[in-house]
Amino acid sequence: MEIVSATHVRWTGGVEQEWDGQTKFFAEQIDLYLDTNRLVATGNVVFTNRTGHIAAESAEFDLDRNTAVFHVASGLMPMGAAGAIRQAGSPDTEVYFWGKTIEKVGDTEYRISGGGFTTCVQPTPRWDMATDDFVLKVDDYAVARNTVFRVKGVPLLYLPVVYYPIQDDRATGFLLPTYSASRVQGNTISNAFFWAINRSQDATFFYDWFSRSGYGLGTEYRYVAAPESSGNLRLQRLILNEVRVTDGGITTTLPASQSFVLRGNMNHAITPRIRARARFDYFSDIVSQQLYQQNFYMASQNSRYIEAGLTAAYGPVSSGVLYQRNELFTSQTDSYVYGSTPRLTSSVAPQRLFGSPVYASVNAEYAFLPDRTVTDGVVVRDEGYGRVDVTPTVRVPLSKLTYLSVNTSASYHTTYYTRSVDSTGNTVEDPYHRRFMSVRSDIVGPVLTRIWDRPDSVFAERLKHVIEPAFSVDVTSQIADYTSTPVVGDVSDFVVGGSTRFTFGVTNRLFARGKPREQARGQTREFLTVGLQQTYYSNPESARYDSTYQSTYGYGRPQDLSPVALTARVSPSVALDGNLRLEYDVAGLGLQTLSAGGNVNLRTLSVNANYSHRRSLPTYSGSDYLSAATTSRWLDGRATGTYSLSWDIAQSKIVSQTVAGSYVAQCCGLQLELQKFDYPEGFGYPSDVRFNVGFTLAGLGTFSNFFGALGGQR
């Protein structure tokens, strides 16, 4: 130590100083000016406190104000653990920053000039943000102006202002923008601002700019009010210009339009006995819905709905009120409206009568069922009606044997309709009162079981085979003028009078118990199930209204024997499963429907595929459809590649193809997606090709826009 003057003290040669028990600094030389309580450090200066450390060529400290200025300096501060885990997969993520000057203006606040920052603390950072100046508040945020986002030193994006959250919890701030390009939209920049309102609710505000067609605004609100009360709401507004698009030498003009999309669901436990719920998926313009959506399922949606209701339960009595409006588009201008506006229900759960093995229940319902056809927003047909239904039921279990189950029930149905159907099939204003009796018996068994011990098997130490024969009979009494029953939406309310149905089938189940591991008993798994079923109808007209069979329900032909239905499911391991259902018409039409699917989930590869086939009949069009997706993973899951397609085999047309890839390192990631989508015939525009790019940074996530880019809205 050297006393230079009465107010000036100097230390030299690897000096270390400490004050307040938490702050230290090191330097080759330190000068302390007692009259101004100012400290100047030069040569390999290192400053450390509870928030991190800063290294500089020189520094000046105001000990009274606890402020400092570092020259040609760099610093390292820890980020919040929760944010780091969410984005980077590591709890040790830190923010590294540098600048010509770094000013410590508060206990946890720094102002940096002529530098930059990154949360990638690799020896050579994969990305950084170079900026004129920015303010860093430890465990809170960084605000930078005139910023250039660089990857491996290559400038990629200029940002006038950046708000970068570095909190230890969800943080309010701008998310990283995504870039897209398509024939229709042109170049697209999508950005979002995330607002962490509190621990139980947040909101995201979206903005999408299309270089050719206009822009979009949107918001998403999510909340959790209680363990059984939560919801989310998404609202988007599209303001589009007229666009001319050329594809294959054909120029199509897409008119200017304004539209909105509203999606959401809510579920609330108002009291322990009363619950409210709502869900909605509503779009004002089906053309914009299909033209801009990049998620194939969302783009192919041709229906919209609004649904809300209340349910209450008091002991064995439960009641509810439901409003439901569904609209199915058959073209861009024509739609069909159905639902229940409203539906009131009340029921009494089965109650044992006087200690006997007889159980009684009752269901009552009122509903107004709309039935409207709309063209260009104008109702051209309205045949809705009201319906009141009361159904008491008595059930008697006739067997208590473990290998044989016999249950018989009898119901009396009385239903009043405010409208009816005349002999020509037209809906008329005359009311109709339908009354009938139904009796049903279900028999399962006798169940046959056999068990094999296989101590030398690698697959399982024990196998079990169960055979379950099943038989049911359903008798419906005569119904006066049953053809007068009006039908809306589906045909579930239509019952053929004076009919008996006999259903017979058998189900085979194979169970396997795995080898014990580490003194724990092996788990039992049902790895194969095969079922076969068919129904005989005493009145062939009943075959058209049996919802058990997909190929005849609502549009089949009268016949005394239903198709043979075969169902199968196989799951030899947790990584592999498959399913199959087919219906075969025994009256000469052969295979009617076939659906099959399967999944393979391995450590580095996932594959899923689904195929459906429906044979064409005079009353509806046949179809063959295949959807499949495969995902490969490398580098311990940091790199992924995905290919998916939707193939309309009947039309010899691949409707949608997507190739996507991503790479996520400790501190950053890159996502790429290329998609080709073919629009339906008569849509006015044949196809679109979309390309999407997104980045992920530690503590600052990317997002999927409203259109399902980068695999969003699954």
PDB file of C-alpha atoms in Angstrom, residues 84-356:
ATOM      1  CA  ALA A  84     -33.653 -21.828 -18.650  1.00  0.00           C
ATOM      2  CA  ILE A  85     -35.206 -25.241 -18.130  1.00  0.00           C
ATOM      3  CA  ARG A  86     -38.215 -24.345 -20.271  1.00  0.00           C
ATOM      4  CA  GLN A  87     -36.176 -23.241 -23.273  1.00  0.00           C
ATOM      5  CA  ALA A  88     -32.733 -24.755 -23.044  1.00  0.00           C
ATOM      6  CA  GLY A  89     -33.034 -27.937 -21.014  1.00  0.00           C
ATOM      7  CA  SER A  90     -30.393 -26.818 -18.500  1.00  0.00           C
ATOM      8  CA  PRO A  91     -30.763 -25.031 -15.154  1.00  0.00           C
ATOM      9  CA  ASP A  92     -27.353 -23.335 -15.548  1.00  0.00           C
ATOM     10  CA  THR A  93     -28.124 -20.955 -18.436  1.00  0.00           C
ATOM     11  CA  GLU A  94     -26.450 -17.544 -18.093  1.00  0.00           C
ATOM     12  CA  VAL A  95     -26.500 -14.266 -19.982  1.00  0.00           C
ATOM     13  CA  TYR A  96     -23.136 -13.116 -21.315  1.00  0.00           C
ATOM     14  CA  PHE A  97     -22.746  -9.430 -22.281  1.00  0.00           C
ATOM     15  CA  TRP A  98     -19.974  -7.074 -23.356  1.00  0.00           C
ATOM     16  CA  GLY A  99     -19.463  -3.444 -24.316  1.00  0.00           C
ATOM     17  CA  LYS A 100     -17.112  -0.494 -24.642  1.00  0.00           C
ATOM     18  CA  THR A 101     -18.580   0.716 -21.362  1.00  0.00           C
ATOM     19  CA  ILE A 102     -20.729  -1.052 -18.780  1.00  0.00           C
ATOM     20  CA  GLU A 103     -22.351   1.183 -16.189  1.00  0.00           C
ATOM     21  CA  LYS A 104     -23.579  -0.260 -12.920  1.00  0.00           C
ATOM     22  CA  VAL A 105     -26.455   2.092 -12.156  1.00  0.00           C
ATOM     23  CA  GLY A 106     -28.085   0.087  -9.366  1.00  0.00           C
ATOM     24  CA  ASP A 107     -27.764  -3.049  -7.267  1.00  0.00           C
ATOM     25  CA  THR A 108     -29.011  -5.237 -10.145  1.00  0.00           C
ATOM     26  CA  GLU A 109     -29.197  -2.852 -13.125  1.00  0.00           C
ATOM     27  CA  TYR A 110     -26.519  -2.258 -15.796  1.00  0.00           C
ATOM     28  CA  ARG A 111     -26.345  -0.001 -18.874  1.00  0.00           C
ATOM     29  CA  ILE A 112     -24.107  -1.248 -21.721  1.00  0.00           C
ATOM     30  CA  SER A 113     -22.932   0.825 -24.697  1.00  0.00           C
ATOM     31  CA  GLY A 114     -21.332  -0.390 -27.936  1.00  0.00           C
ATOM     32  CA  GLY A 115     -21.634  -4.102 -27.263  1.00  0.00           C
ATOM     33  CA  GLY A 116     -24.085  -6.982 -27.216  1.00  0.00           C
ATOM     34  CA  PHE A 117     -25.338 -10.015 -25.310  1.00  0.00           C
ATOM     35  CA  THR A 118     -26.155 -13.707 -25.684  1.00  0.00           C
ATOM     36  CA  THR A 119     -27.412 -16.559 -23.524  1.00  0.00           C
ATOM     37  CA  CYS A 120     -25.254 -19.038 -25.473  1.00  0.00           C
ATOM     38  CA  VAL A 121     -22.144 -19.354 -23.315  1.00  0.00           C
ATOM     39  CA  GLN A 122     -20.326 -21.836 -25.564  1.00  0.00           C
ATOM     40  CA  PRO A 123     -16.640 -21.045 -26.236  1.00  0.00           C
ATOM     41  CA  THR A 124     -17.850 -19.723 -29.596  1.00  0.00           C
ATOM     42  CA  PRO A 125     -21.465 -18.507 -29.094  1.00  0.00           C
ATOM     43  CA  ARG A 126     -23.848 -19.800 -31.720  1.00  0.00           C
ATOM     44  CA  TRP A 127     -25.847 -16.577 -31.611  1.00  0.00           C
ATOM     45  CA  ASP A 128     -25.697 -13.082 -30.201  1.00  0.00           C
ATOM     46  CA  MET A 129     -27.403  -9.709 -30.402  1.00  0.00           C
ATOM     47  CA  ALA A 130     -25.127  -6.787 -31.276  1.00  0.00           C
ATOM     48  CA  THR A 131     -26.563  -3.459 -30.142  1.00  0.00           C
ATOM     49  CA  ASP A 132     -25.704   0.212 -29.717  1.00  0.00           C
ATOM     50  CA  ASP A 133     -26.861   0.227 -26.113  1.00  0.00           C
ATOM     51  CA  PHE A 134     -29.068  -1.783 -23.804  1.00  0.00           C
ATOM     52  CA  VAL A 135     -30.217  -1.924 -20.204  1.00  0.00           C
ATOM     53  CA  LEU A 136     -29.857  -5.185 -18.281  1.00  0.00           C
ATOM     54  CA  LYS A 137     -31.757  -5.811 -15.053  1.00  0.00           C
ATOM     55  CA  VAL A 138     -30.587  -9.065 -13.478  1.00  0.00           C
ATOM     56  CA  ASP A 139     -33.307 -11.721 -13.061  1.00  0.00           C
ATOM     57  CA  ASP A 140     -35.763  -9.461 -14.878  1.00  0.00           C
ATOM     58  CA  TYR A 141     -35.163  -8.199 -18.436  1.00  0.00           C
ATOM     59  CA  ALA A 142     -32.851  -6.697 -21.041  1.00  0.00           C
ATOM     60  CA  VAL A 143     -34.031  -3.878 -23.319  1.00  0.00           C
ATOM     61  CA  ALA A 144     -31.879  -3.201 -26.391  1.00  0.00           C
ATOM     62  CA  ARG A 145     -32.126  -0.663 -29.224  1.00  0.00           C
ATOM     63  CA  ASN A 146     -30.794  -0.827 -32.792  1.00  0.00           C
ATOM     64  CA  THR A 147     -30.077  -4.542 -32.476  1.00  0.00           C
ATOM     65  CA  VAL A 148     -28.769  -7.006 -35.068  1.00  0.00           C
ATOM     66  CA  PHE A 149     -29.465 -10.691 -34.429  1.00  0.00           C
ATOM     67  CA  ARG A 150     -26.476 -12.775 -35.572  1.00  0.00           C
ATOM     68  CA  VAL A 151     -25.964 -16.525 -35.907  1.00  0.00           C
ATOM     69  CA  LYS A 152     -22.317 -17.631 -35.968  1.00  0.00           C
ATOM     70  CA  GLY A 153     -21.416 -14.002 -36.606  1.00  0.00           C
ATOM     71  CA  VAL A 154     -23.685 -13.724 -39.673  1.00  0.00           C
ATOM     72  CA  PRO A 155     -26.321 -10.921 -39.422  1.00  0.00           C
ATOM     73  CA  LEU A 156     -29.809 -12.345 -39.958  1.00  0.00           C
ATOM     74  CA  LEU A 157     -32.331  -9.856 -38.574  1.00  0.00           C
ATOM     75  CA  TYR A 158     -32.480  -6.189 -37.583  1.00  0.00           C
ATOM     76  CA  LEU A 159     -34.688  -5.330 -34.606  1.00  0.00           C
ATOM     77  CA  PRO A 160     -35.283  -1.676 -33.663  1.00  0.00           C
ATOM     78  CA  VAL A 161     -36.195  -2.645 -30.085  1.00  0.00           C
ATOM     79  CA  VAL A 162     -35.776  -5.938 -28.219  1.00  0.00           C
ATOM     80  CA  TYR A 163     -37.308  -6.800 -24.843  1.00  0.00           C
ATOM     81  CA  TYR A 164     -35.550  -9.959 -23.624  1.00  0.00           C
ATOM     82  CA  PRO A 165     -36.888 -11.560 -20.392  1.00  0.00           C
ATOM     83  CA  ILE A 166     -34.360 -13.174 -18.041  1.00  0.00           C
ATOM     84  CA  GLN A 167     -36.590 -13.890 -15.053  1.00  0.00           C
ATOM     85  CA  ASP A 168     -36.737 -17.031 -12.913  1.00  0.00           C
ATOM     86  CA  ASP A 169     -40.398 -17.567 -13.868  1.00  0.00           C
ATOM     87  CA  ARG A 170     -42.617 -16.898 -16.884  1.00  0.00           C
ATOM     88  CA  ALA A 171     -41.634 -13.469 -18.145  1.00  0.00           C
ATOM     89  CA  THR A 172     -43.466 -10.716 -19.989  1.00  0.00           C
ATOM     90  CA  GLY A 173     -41.846  -9.757 -23.289  1.00  0.00           C
ATOM     91  CA  PHE A 174     -41.669 -10.158 -27.067  1.00  0.00           C
ATOM     92  CA  LEU A 175     -41.190 -13.664 -28.449  1.00  0.00           C
ATOM     93  CA  LEU A 176     -38.868 -14.358 -31.350  1.00  0.00           C
ATOM     94  CA  PRO A 177     -40.512 -13.648 -34.724  1.00  0.00           C
ATOM     95  CA  THR A 178     -41.056 -16.361 -37.318  1.00  0.00           C
ATOM     96  CA  TYR A 179     -40.688 -16.004 -41.076  1.00  0.00           C
ATOM     97  CA  SER A 180     -42.899 -17.662 -43.689  1.00  0.00           C
ATOM     98  CA  ALA A 181     -43.305 -17.522 -47.436  1.00  0.00           C
ATOM     99  CA  SER A 182     -46.125 -18.767 -49.664  1.00  0.00           C
ATOM    100  CA  ARG A 183     -47.623 -18.140 -53.082  1.00  0.00           C
ATOM    101  CA  VAL A 184     -50.773 -16.580 -51.654  1.00  0.00           C
ATOM    102  CA  GLN A 185     -49.450 -14.605 -48.679  1.00  0.00           C
ATOM    103  CA  GLY A 186     -46.040 -13.685 -50.046  1.00  0.00           C
ATOM    104  CA  ASN A 187     -43.443 -13.079 -47.351  1.00  0.00           C
ATOM    105  CA  THR A 188     -44.839 -13.233 -43.824  1.00  0.00           C
ATOM    106  CA  ILE A 189     -43.409 -11.972 -40.551  1.00  0.00           C
ATOM    107  CA  SER A 190     -45.249 -13.190 -37.438  1.00  0.00           C
ATOM    108  CA  ASN A 191     -44.449 -11.788 -34.027  1.00  0.00           C
ATOM    109  CA  ALA A 192     -46.012 -12.050 -30.577  1.00  0.00           C
ATOM    110  CA  PHE A 193     -45.911 -10.349 -27.195  1.00  0.00           C
ATOM    111  CA  PHE A 194     -46.340 -12.554 -24.131  1.00  0.00           C
ATOM    112  CA  TRP A 195     -47.868 -11.077 -20.980  1.00  0.00           C
ATOM    113  CA  ALA A 196     -47.347 -13.096 -17.801  1.00  0.00           C
ATOM    114  CA  ILE A 197     -50.271 -11.615 -15.858  1.00  0.00           C
ATOM    115  CA  ASN A 198     -49.681 -13.779 -12.792  1.00  0.00           C
ATOM    116  CA  ARG A 199     -49.062 -17.408 -11.875  1.00  0.00           C
ATOM    117  CA  SER A 200     -52.583 -18.411 -12.933  1.00  0.00           C
ATOM    118  CA  GLN A 201     -53.151 -16.497 -16.157  1.00  0.00           C
ATOM    119  CA  ASP A 202     -51.323 -15.153 -19.182  1.00  0.00           C
ATOM    120  CA  ALA A 203     -52.059 -13.591 -22.554  1.00  0.00           C
ATOM    121  CA  THR A 204     -50.295 -13.523 -25.926  1.00  0.00           C
ATOM    122  CA  PHE A 205     -50.852 -10.850 -28.575  1.00  0.00           C
ATOM    123  CA  PHE A 206     -50.084 -11.745 -32.198  1.00  0.00           C
ATOM    124  CA  TYR A 207     -49.355  -9.705 -35.311  1.00  0.00           C
ATOM    125  CA  ASP A 208     -48.936 -11.216 -38.796  1.00  0.00           C
ATOM    126  CA  TRP A 209     -47.799  -9.137 -41.771  1.00  0.00           C
ATOM    127  CA  PHE A 210     -48.289 -10.512 -45.298  1.00  0.00           C
ATOM    128  CA  SER A 211     -46.325  -8.774 -48.044  1.00  0.00           C
ATOM    129  CA  ARG A 212     -48.998  -9.586 -50.652  1.00  0.00           C
ATOM    130  CA  SER A 213     -52.329  -9.954 -48.936  1.00  0.00           C
ATOM    131  CA  GLY A 214     -52.640  -7.756 -45.821  1.00  0.00           C
ATOM    132  CA  TYR A 215     -52.242  -8.459 -42.128  1.00  0.00           C
ATOM    133  CA  GLY A 216     -53.722 -10.289 -39.158  1.00  0.00           C
ATOM    134  CA  LEU A 217     -54.217  -9.480 -35.472  1.00  0.00           C
ATOM    135  CA  GLY A 218     -54.872 -11.981 -32.710  1.00  0.00           C
ATOM    136  CA  THR A 219     -54.782 -12.763 -29.032  1.00  0.00           C
ATOM    137  CA  GLU A 220     -54.787 -15.832 -26.807  1.00  0.00           C
ATOM    138  CA  TYR A 221     -55.810 -15.797 -23.143  1.00  0.00           C
ATOM    139  CA  ARG A 222     -55.237 -18.737 -20.780  1.00  0.00           C
ATOM    140  CA  TYR A 223     -56.064 -19.140 -17.116  1.00  0.00           C
ATOM    141  CA  VAL A 224     -56.358 -21.668 -14.302  1.00  0.00           C
ATOM    142  CA  ALA A 225     -58.785 -20.445 -11.627  1.00  0.00           C
ATOM    143  CA  ALA A 226     -58.752 -23.689  -9.613  1.00  0.00           C
ATOM    144  CA  PRO A 227     -57.686 -27.335 -10.084  1.00  0.00           C
ATOM    145  CA  GLU A 228     -61.004 -28.039 -11.860  1.00  0.00           C
ATOM    146  CA  SER A 229     -61.559 -24.600 -13.400  1.00  0.00           C
ATOM    147  CA  SER A 230     -59.517 -23.493 -16.402  1.00  0.00           C
ATOM    148  CA  GLY A 231     -59.884 -22.245 -19.938  1.00  0.00           C
ATOM    149  CA  ASN A 232     -58.325 -20.678 -22.997  1.00  0.00           C
ATOM    150  CA  LEU A 233     -59.587 -18.296 -25.657  1.00  0.00           C
ATOM    151  CA  ARG A 234     -58.098 -17.503 -29.083  1.00  0.00           C
ATOM    152  CA  LEU A 235     -59.344 -14.667 -31.289  1.00  0.00           C
ATOM    153  CA  GLN A 236     -57.934 -13.704 -34.671  1.00  0.00           C
ATOM    154  CA  ARG A 237     -58.867 -10.966 -37.130  1.00  0.00           C
ATOM    155  CA  LEU A 238     -57.740 -11.076 -40.793  1.00  0.00           C
ATOM    156  CA  ILE A 239     -57.768  -7.953 -43.004  1.00  0.00           C
ATOM    157  CA  LEU A 240     -56.912  -9.102 -46.523  1.00  0.00           C
ATOM    158  CA  ASN A 241     -56.355  -7.279 -49.821  1.00  0.00           C
ATOM    159  CA  GLU A 242     -57.232  -8.489 -53.282  1.00  0.00           C
ATOM    160  CA  VAL A 243     -54.554 -10.917 -54.471  1.00  0.00           C
ATOM    161  CA  ARG A 244     -53.817 -12.321 -57.922  1.00  0.00           C
ATOM    162  CA  VAL A 245     -52.017 -15.643 -57.907  1.00  0.00           C
ATOM    163  CA  THR A 246     -50.694 -17.562 -60.909  1.00  0.00           C
ATOM    164  CA  ASP A 247     -50.286 -21.332 -60.724  1.00  0.00           C
ATOM    165  CA  GLY A 248     -49.674 -23.522 -63.759  1.00  0.00           C
ATOM    166  CA  GLY A 249     -50.311 -20.614 -66.118  1.00  0.00           C
ATOM    167  CA  ILE A 250     -53.738 -19.943 -64.574  1.00  0.00           C
ATOM    168  CA  THR A 251     -54.277 -16.626 -62.779  1.00  0.00           C
ATOM    169  CA  THR A 252     -56.771 -16.570 -59.936  1.00  0.00           C
ATOM    170  CA  THR A 253     -58.082 -13.414 -58.267  1.00  0.00           C
ATOM    171  CA  LEU A 254     -58.807 -13.717 -54.563  1.00  0.00           C
ATOM    172  CA  PRO A 255     -61.087 -10.854 -53.454  1.00  0.00           C
ATOM    173  CA  ALA A 256     -60.413  -8.533 -50.533  1.00  0.00           C
ATOM    174  CA  SER A 257     -62.068  -9.661 -47.318  1.00  0.00           C
ATOM    175  CA  GLN A 258     -62.245  -9.248 -43.567  1.00  0.00           C
ATOM    176  CA  SER A 259     -62.874 -12.224 -41.303  1.00  0.00           C
ATOM    177  CA  PHE A 260     -62.346 -13.525 -37.788  1.00  0.00           C
ATOM    178  CA  VAL A 261     -61.724 -16.841 -36.049  1.00  0.00           C
ATOM    179  CA  LEU A 262     -62.796 -17.602 -32.471  1.00  0.00           C
ATOM    180  CA  ARG A 263     -61.686 -20.768 -30.696  1.00  0.00           C
ATOM    181  CA  GLY A 264     -61.637 -21.803 -27.084  1.00  0.00           C
ATOM    182  CA  ASN A 265     -62.891 -23.973 -24.271  1.00  0.00           C
ATOM    183  CA  MET A 266     -63.690 -23.335 -20.616  1.00  0.00           C
ATOM    184  CA  ASN A 267     -64.600 -25.613 -17.741  1.00  0.00           C
ATOM    185  CA  HIS A 268     -65.596 -24.306 -14.302  1.00  0.00           C
ATOM    186  CA  ALA A 269     -66.638 -25.877 -11.036  1.00  0.00           C
ATOM    187  CA  ILE A 270     -68.972 -23.129  -9.812  1.00  0.00           C
ATOM    188  CA  THR A 271     -69.803 -25.144  -6.695  1.00  0.00           C
ATOM    189  CA  PRO A 272     -69.007 -28.756  -5.790  1.00  0.00           C
ATOM    190  CA  ARG A 273     -72.345 -29.701  -7.410  1.00  0.00           C
ATOM    191  CA  ILE A 274     -72.632 -27.234 -10.306  1.00  0.00           C
ATOM    192  CA  ARG A 275     -70.310 -27.075 -13.292  1.00  0.00           C
ATOM    193  CA  ALA A 276     -70.254 -24.788 -16.320  1.00  0.00           C
ATOM    194  CA  ARG A 277     -68.509 -25.464 -19.600  1.00  0.00           C
ATOM    195  CA  ALA A 278     -68.212 -23.904 -23.013  1.00  0.00           C
ATOM    196  CA  ARG A 279     -66.346 -24.646 -26.205  1.00  0.00           C
ATOM    197  CA  PHE A 280     -66.366 -22.970 -29.573  1.00  0.00           C
ATOM    198  CA  ASP A 281     -64.664 -23.170 -32.943  1.00  0.00           C
ATOM    199  CA  TYR A 282     -66.168 -20.447 -35.089  1.00  0.00           C
ATOM    200  CA  PHE A 283     -64.877 -18.776 -38.258  1.00  0.00           C
ATOM    201  CA  SER A 284     -66.704 -16.120 -40.258  1.00  0.00           C
ATOM    202  CA  ASP A 285     -65.240 -17.039 -43.672  1.00  0.00           C
ATOM    203  CA  ILE A 286     -64.572 -20.620 -44.732  1.00  0.00           C
ATOM    204  CA  VAL A 287     -62.401 -19.502 -47.680  1.00  0.00           C
ATOM    205  CA  SER A 288     -59.929 -17.665 -45.432  1.00  0.00           C
ATOM    206  CA  GLN A 289     -60.052 -20.581 -42.977  1.00  0.00           C
ATOM    207  CA  GLN A 290     -58.917 -23.056 -45.620  1.00  0.00           C
ATOM    208  CA  LEU A 291     -56.647 -20.677 -47.541  1.00  0.00           C
ATOM    209  CA  TYR A 292     -54.425 -19.602 -44.644  1.00  0.00           C
ATOM    210  CA  GLN A 293     -54.413 -22.590 -42.284  1.00  0.00           C
ATOM    211  CA  GLN A 294     -51.205 -24.642 -42.463  1.00  0.00           C
ATOM    212  CA  ASN A 295     -52.385 -27.362 -40.120  1.00  0.00           C
ATOM    213  CA  PHE A 296     -54.108 -29.897 -42.388  1.00  0.00           C
ATOM    214  CA  TYR A 297     -56.804 -30.879 -39.890  1.00  0.00           C
ATOM    215  CA  MET A 298     -57.766 -27.242 -39.273  1.00  0.00           C
ATOM    216  CA  ALA A 299     -57.641 -26.376 -42.978  1.00  0.00           C
ATOM    217  CA  SER A 300     -59.957 -29.263 -43.889  1.00  0.00           C
ATOM    218  CA  GLN A 301     -62.580 -28.283 -41.304  1.00  0.00           C
ATOM    219  CA  ASN A 302     -65.890 -27.460 -42.989  1.00  0.00           C
ATOM    220  CA  SER A 303     -67.951 -27.026 -39.829  1.00  0.00           C
ATOM    221  CA  ARG A 304     -68.159 -24.467 -37.046  1.00  0.00           C
ATOM    222  CA  TYR A 305     -69.861 -24.680 -33.658  1.00  0.00           C
ATOM    223  CA  ILE A 306     -70.701 -22.810 -30.468  1.00  0.00           C
ATOM    224  CA  GLU A 307     -71.586 -24.748 -27.322  1.00  0.00           C
ATOM    225  CA  ALA A 308     -72.217 -23.733 -23.705  1.00  0.00           C
ATOM    226  CA  GLY A 309     -73.979 -25.387 -20.804  1.00  0.00           C
ATOM    227  CA  LEU A 310     -74.523 -25.946 -17.091  1.00  0.00           C
ATOM    228  CA  THR A 311     -74.772 -29.257 -15.244  1.00  0.00           C
ATOM    229  CA  ALA A 312     -75.812 -29.883 -11.651  1.00  0.00           C
ATOM    230  CA  ALA A 313     -75.926 -33.044  -9.534  1.00  0.00           C
ATOM    231  CA  TYR A 314     -77.805 -33.507  -6.250  1.00  0.00           C
ATOM    232  CA  GLY A 315     -77.588 -37.065  -5.029  1.00  0.00           C
ATOM    233  CA  PRO A 316     -79.032 -39.381  -7.692  1.00  0.00           C
ATOM    234  CA  VAL A 317     -80.595 -36.462  -9.606  1.00  0.00           C
ATOM    235  CA  SER A 318     -78.620 -34.651 -12.302  1.00  0.00           C
ATOM    236  CA  SER A 319     -79.828 -31.849 -14.552  1.00  0.00           C
ATOM    237  CA  GLY A 320     -78.373 -29.731 -17.297  1.00  0.00           C
ATOM    238  CA  VAL A 321     -79.002 -27.009 -19.830  1.00  0.00           C
ATOM    239  CA  LEU A 322     -77.082 -26.876 -23.110  1.00  0.00           C
ATOM    240  CA  TYR A 323     -76.977 -24.493 -26.046  1.00  0.00           C
ATOM    241  CA  GLN A 324     -75.365 -25.975 -29.147  1.00  0.00           C
ATOM    242  CA  ARG A 325     -75.256 -24.575 -32.663  1.00  0.00           C
ATOM    243  CA  ASN A 326     -73.470 -26.519 -35.412  1.00  0.00           C
ATOM    244  CA  GLU A 327     -73.104 -25.389 -38.994  1.00  0.00           C
ATOM    245  CA  LEU A 328     -71.810 -27.694 -41.724  1.00  0.00           C
ATOM    246  CA  PHE A 329     -70.646 -26.137 -45.009  1.00  0.00           C
ATOM    247  CA  THR A 330     -71.402 -28.120 -48.150  1.00  0.00           C
ATOM    248  CA  SER A 331     -69.830 -25.438 -50.373  1.00  0.00           C
ATOM    249  CA  GLN A 332     -68.382 -21.956 -49.996  1.00  0.00           C
ATOM    250  CA  THR A 333     -71.908 -20.467 -49.951  1.00  0.00           C
ATOM    251  CA  ASP A 334     -74.206 -23.259 -48.720  1.00  0.00           C
ATOM    252  CA  SER A 335     -74.442 -24.640 -45.199  1.00  0.00           C
ATOM    253  CA  TYR A 336     -76.668 -26.744 -42.973  1.00  0.00           C
ATOM    254  CA  VAL A 337     -77.476 -25.653 -39.385  1.00  0.00           C
ATOM    255  CA  TYR A 338     -78.388 -28.119 -36.640  1.00  0.00           C
ATOM    256  CA  GLY A 339     -77.855 -28.636 -32.900  1.00  0.00           C
ATOM    257  CA  SER A 340     -80.011 -27.900 -29.850  1.00  0.00           C
ATOM    258  CA  THR A 341     -81.017 -24.355 -28.949  1.00  0.00           C
ATOM    259  CA  PRO A 342     -81.519 -25.138 -26.102  1.00  0.00           C
ATOM    260  CA  ARG A 343     -81.579 -28.639 -24.587  1.00  0.00           C
ATOM    261  CA  LEU A 344     -82.852 -29.187 -21.014  1.00  0.00           C
ATOM    262  CA  THR A 345     -82.219 -32.559 -19.380  1.00  0.00           C
ATOM    263  CA  SER A 346     -82.908 -34.193 -16.042  1.00  0.00           C
ATOM    264  CA  SER A 347     -82.298 -37.746 -14.910  1.00  0.00           C
ATOM    265  CA  VAL A 348     -82.437 -39.972 -11.866  1.00  0.00           C
ATOM    266  CA  ALA A 349     -79.639 -42.547 -11.622  1.00  0.00           C
ATOM    267  CA  PRO A 350     -80.638 -46.210 -11.165  1.00  0.00           C
ATOM    268  CA  GLN A 351     -82.084 -46.777  -7.690  1.00  0.00           C
ATOM    269  CA  ARG A 352     -82.715 -50.131  -6.051  1.00  0.00           C
ATOM    270  CA  LEU A 353     -86.400 -50.736  -5.404  1.00  0.00           C
ATOM    271  CA  PHE A 354     -87.447 -51.955  -1.954  1.00  0.00           C
ATOM    272  CA  GLY A 355     -84.292 -54.031  -1.428  1.00  0.00           C
ATOM    273  CA  SER A 356     -85.044 -56.185  -4.486  1.00  0.00           C
TER     274      SER A 356
END
